[in-house]
Amino acid sequence: MSFEAAVAKIRDEMRLRDWDQFHSPENLSKSISIEAAELLECFQWKDNPDISRVKEELADVLTYCLLLADKYDLDPAEIVLEKLEKTKEKYPVEKARGKSEKYDRL
Amino acid sequence: MSFEAAVAKIRDEMRLRDWDQFHSPENLSKSISIEAAELLECFQWKDNPDISRVKEELADVLTYCLLLADKYDLDPAEIVLEKLEKTKEKYPVEKARGKSEKYDRL
Amino acid sequence: MSFEAAVAKIRDEMRLRDWDQFHSPENLSKSISIEAAELLECFQWKDNPDISRVKEELADVLTYCLLLADKYDLDPAEIVLEKLEKTKEKYPVEKARGKSEKYDRL
Amino acid sequence: MSFEAAVAKIRDEMRLRDWDQFHSPENLSKSISIEAAELLECFQWKDNPDISRVKEELADVLTYCLLLADKYDLDPAEIVLEKLEKTKEKYPVEKARGKSEKYDRL
């Protein structure tokens, strides 16, 4: 199933529950941070996490990201690719190869 | 463009820069939290953010989410829908309608 | 210098700048998450961070924590010790020794 | 009770449980982010939180901050005050008064 179809399904369920009132961009951004931390918790003390939990927490982060994109009429794949173009410019292959430094320290 | 095509493009650029060595699931999870907080920063003192910054920070969160999904061979749309099914069970329409409480307090 | 004296000094500077209006408990909580992520960024791709940056980011997290405690008239040392008592109960030495599992999995 | 006495007590309990092995600076930083998000969760959908939960989550953030400071032999009150000096320089009263903008936008 495509991402658009998934977003439409999420939107339907939210509407059925009258949850749109809670989903201000600010609240969605808080929720993304909260779920991101639950994902990070899978790796809090170790680096071999319970994959089924990672899957669920990652799904939560993604769900709120899709809802936020939807609020601003942004196409998720499109903004990801736009950002990739900027990353390519900031990190030219010959300078950034094999390095984890920020672009302003390369 | 579809999400899969976007992921393939990201993967190519990462490989060109030999960045795969940094992208352990744990590091990607930290990166998701870090970028989520940069998104939240758009709303730190106000609720009317600079949309172009929101767009970029959201793209960063999504990019790392896609890379993490890719690590575990998870289909992003699929895990989002699987999670939606669980949410539907935990939050039946008649009980959850118009409420923001957690399922164990409904 | 004691913590109380430090808090008093921070409070004075905030007041001089008329920043109290921005420091709702919610905004302070967002700020704690944002600064916590900047601290985490010191460890994003490596585990040997720039100590002087760790020091500054940790100071930022602490500053917002102190401001939030102050909002609710909580004594930082006291709430830390109260929580320690709960931790001691939840994690009895003989059960928790050498383990990083959550108390409900011990 | 002073902060130093609190830190000494925390350190004792950690040692009794042999938890020091888990408390690398990196793991502590992850933990600070995770607990900061639990604090933020108190404000996820509303701005009038359950104060007793705020108190506990704030205590968790502070506890990990104190443990991290302890790792690097940093005095919490001292680094907070050092940072306050920097903030005072970056945000002169006359320029920053009543504004929430970052120093580079004042």
Tab-separated table of N, CA and C in Angstrom, chain D residues 15-75:
chain	number	residue	atom	x	y	z
D	15	ARG	N	25.869	2.182	43.295
D	15	ARG	CA	26.979	1.257	43.541
D	15	ARG	C	26.482	-0.053	44.160
D	16	LEU	N	25.553	0.079	45.099
D	16	LEU	CA	24.973	-1.109	45.732
D	16	LEU	C	24.352	-2.039	44.694
D	17	ARG	N	23.775	-1.444	43.660
D	17	ARG	CA	23.125	-2.231	42.611
D	17	ARG	C	24.066	-2.579	41.448
D	18	ASP	N	25.301	-2.126	41.559
D	18	ASP	CA	26.292	-2.401	40.513
D	18	ASP	C	25.815	-1.857	39.152
D	19	TRP	N	25.257	-0.672	39.195
D	19	TRP	CA	24.694	-0.078	37.976
D	19	TRP	C	25.670	0.854	37.261
D	20	ASP	N	26.816	1.047	37.903
D	20	ASP	CA	27.761	1.993	37.314
D	20	ASP	C	28.167	1.554	35.902
D	21	GLN	N	28.214	0.233	35.702
D	21	GLN	CA	28.598	-0.296	34.386
D	21	GLN	C	27.677	0.184	33.251
D	22	PHE	N	26.430	0.534	33.591
D	22	PHE	CA	25.483	0.982	32.548
D	22	PHE	C	25.571	2.488	32.314
D	23	HIS	N	26.202	3.176	33.261
D	23	HIS	CA	26.139	4.634	33.244
D	23	HIS	C	27.303	5.296	32.519
D	24	SER	N	27.543	4.876	31.299
D	24	SER	CA	28.496	5.611	30.468
D	24	SER	C	27.906	6.992	30.183
D	25	PRO	N	28.754	7.976	29.925
D	25	PRO	CA	28.233	9.307	29.593
D	25	PRO	C	27.212	9.236	28.449
D	26	GLU	N	27.454	8.392	27.469
D	26	GLU	CA	26.507	8.295	26.357
D	26	GLU	C	25.152	7.764	26.833
D	27	ASN	N	25.181	6.691	27.624
D	27	ASN	CA	23.911	6.143	28.125
D	27	ASN	C	23.185	7.139	29.028
D	28	LEU	N	23.923	7.872	29.814
D	28	LEU	CA	23.287	8.875	30.671
D	28	LEU	C	22.642	9.977	29.819
D	29	SER	N	23.316	10.351	28.745
D	29	SER	CA	22.743	11.382	27.865
D	29	SER	C	21.469	10.883	27.188
D	30	LYS	N	21.491	9.637	26.753
D	30	LYS	CA	20.255	9.065	26.199
D	30	LYS	C	19.163	9.090	27.261
D	31	SER	N	19.525	8.724	28.479
D	31	SER	CA	18.536	8.664	29.553
D	31	SER	C	17.951	10.038	29.866
D	32	ILE	N	18.793	11.068	29.799
D	32	ILE	CA	18.287	12.424	30.025
D	32	ILE	C	17.238	12.774	28.971
D	33	SER	N	17.513	12.438	27.709
D	33	SER	CA	16.537	12.703	26.641
D	33	SER	C	15.252	11.909	26.845
D	34	ILE	N	15.397	10.667	27.246
D	34	ILE	CA	14.227	9.799	27.435
D	34	ILE	C	13.357	10.331	28.568
D	35	GLU	N	13.979	10.693	29.673
D	35	GLU	CA	13.197	11.209	30.807
D	35	GLU	C	12.625	12.595	30.499
D	36	ALA	N	13.368	13.401	29.751
D	36	ALA	CA	12.854	14.723	29.353
D	36	ALA	C	11.574	14.564	28.537
D	37	ALA	N	11.526	13.527	27.709
D	37	ALA	CA	10.328	13.287	26.900
D	37	ALA	C	9.167	12.800	27.768
D	38	GLU	N	9.475	12.058	28.822
D	38	GLU	CA	8.402	11.635	29.738
D	38	GLU	C	7.832	12.850	30.481
D	39	LEU	N	8.712	13.786	30.774
D	39	LEU	CA	8.247	15.041	31.371
D	39	LEU	C	7.358	15.793	30.372
D	40	LEU	N	7.830	15.857	29.136
D	40	LEU	CA	7.056	16.555	28.095
D	40	LEU	C	5.690	15.899	27.890
D	41	GLU	N	5.650	14.581	28.087
D	41	GLU	CA	4.386	13.847	27.920
D	41	GLU	C	3.292	14.388	28.857
D	42	CYS	N	3.709	14.912	30.003
D	42	CYS	CA	2.725	15.523	30.933
D	42	CYS	C	1.990	16.683	30.268
D	43	PHE	N	2.617	17.251	29.239
D	43	PHE	CA	2.047	18.412	28.550
D	43	PHE	C	1.674	18.090	27.102
D	44	GLN	N	1.562	16.784	26.781
D	44	GLN	CA	1.383	16.405	25.364
D	44	GLN	C	0.119	16.999	24.751
D	45	TRP	N	-0.985	16.896	25.440
D	45	TRP	CA	-2.259	17.346	24.862
D	45	TRP	C	-2.900	18.493	25.633
D	46	LYS	N	-2.246	18.943	26.677
D	46	LYS	CA	-2.855	19.979	27.522
D	46	LYS	C	-1.752	20.744	28.237
D	47	ASP	N	-2.106	21.867	28.853
D	47	ASP	CA	-1.073	22.601	29.587
D	47	ASP	C	-1.310	22.621	31.104
D	48	ASN	N	-2.307	21.868	31.564
D	48	ASN	CA	-2.491	21.744	33.027
D	48	ASN	C	-2.208	20.303	33.464
D	49	PRO	N	-0.941	20.018	33.710
D	49	PRO	CA	-0.545	18.627	33.943
D	49	PRO	C	-0.826	18.176	35.368
D	50	ASP	N	-0.660	16.884	35.554
D	50	ASP	CA	-0.689	16.265	36.877
D	50	ASP	C	0.643	16.606	37.563
D	51	ILE	N	0.585	17.486	38.566
D	51	ILE	CA	1.831	17.994	39.171
D	51	ILE	C	2.675	16.877	39.787
D	52	SER	N	2.021	15.884	40.364
D	52	SER	CA	2.827	14.847	41.016
D	52	SER	C	3.624	14.052	39.979
D	53	ARG	N	3.060	13.951	38.761
D	53	ARG	CA	3.824	13.267	37.704
D	53	ARG	C	4.967	14.163	37.208
D	54	VAL	N	4.666	15.453	37.055
D	54	VAL	CA	5.723	16.393	36.658
D	54	VAL	C	6.901	16.280	37.628
D	55	LYS	N	6.568	16.250	38.911
D	55	LYS	CA	7.598	16.187	39.957
D	55	LYS	C	8.485	14.960	39.790
D	56	GLU	N	7.855	13.831	39.522
D	56	GLU	CA	8.635	12.594	39.372
D	56	GLU	C	9.508	12.601	38.118
D	57	GLU	N	8.916	13.067	37.022
D	57	GLU	CA	9.687	13.046	35.770
D	57	GLU	C	10.824	14.061	35.821
D	58	LEU	N	10.554	15.214	36.410
D	58	LEU	CA	11.613	16.217	36.568
D	58	LEU	C	12.729	15.657	37.452
D	59	ALA	N	12.345	14.938	38.493
D	59	ALA	CA	13.348	14.313	39.365
D	59	ALA	C	14.207	13.323	38.577
D	60	ASP	N	13.587	12.585	37.652
D	60	ASP	CA	14.351	11.632	36.835
D	60	ASP	C	15.361	12.353	35.943
D	61	VAL	N	14.905	13.426	35.304
D	61	VAL	CA	15.834	14.192	34.453
D	61	VAL	C	17.000	14.688	35.304
D	62	LEU	N	16.673	15.291	36.446
D	62	LEU	CA	17.716	15.839	37.320
D	62	LEU	C	18.685	14.761	37.793
D	63	THR	N	18.155	13.598	38.152
D	63	THR	CA	19.016	12.522	38.649
D	63	THR	C	20.070	12.131	37.614
D	64	TYR	N	19.615	11.938	36.367
D	64	TYR	CA	20.596	11.568	35.335
D	64	TYR	C	21.558	12.723	35.045
D	65	CYS	N	21.070	13.957	35.135
D	65	CYS	CA	21.965	15.113	34.947
D	65	CYS	C	23.056	15.121	36.019
D	66	LEU	N	22.655	14.837	37.251
D	66	LEU	CA	23.631	14.831	38.347
D	66	LEU	C	24.646	13.707	38.164
D	67	LEU	N	24.164	12.548	37.710
D	67	LEU	CA	25.086	11.432	37.471
D	67	LEU	C	26.072	11.770	36.356
D	68	LEU	N	25.582	12.444	35.321
D	68	LEU	CA	26.481	12.810	34.214
D	68	LEU	C	27.495	13.858	34.680
D	69	ALA	N	27.026	14.852	35.416
D	69	ALA	CA	27.952	15.863	35.956
D	69	ALA	C	29.025	15.175	36.791
D	70	ASP	N	28.584	14.231	37.612
D	70	ASP	CA	29.493	13.492	38.491
D	70	ASP	C	30.570	12.745	37.683
D	71	LYS	N	30.170	12.135	36.571
D	71	LYS	CA	31.115	11.417	35.688
D	71	LYS	C	32.282	12.299	35.266
D	72	TYR	N	31.937	13.560	34.958
D	72	TYR	CA	32.957	14.477	34.447
D	72	TYR	C	33.485	15.398	35.549
D	73	ASP	N	33.164	15.064	36.803
D	73	ASP	CA	33.618	15.907	37.924
D	73	ASP	C	33.221	17.362	37.770
D	74	LEU	N	32.022	17.577	37.284
D	74	LEU	CA	31.526	18.945	37.120
D	74	LEU	C	30.620	19.286	38.296
D	75	ASP	N	30.716	20.506	38.778
D	75	ASP	CA	29.831	20.953	39.840
D	75	ASP	C	28.578	21.558	39.208
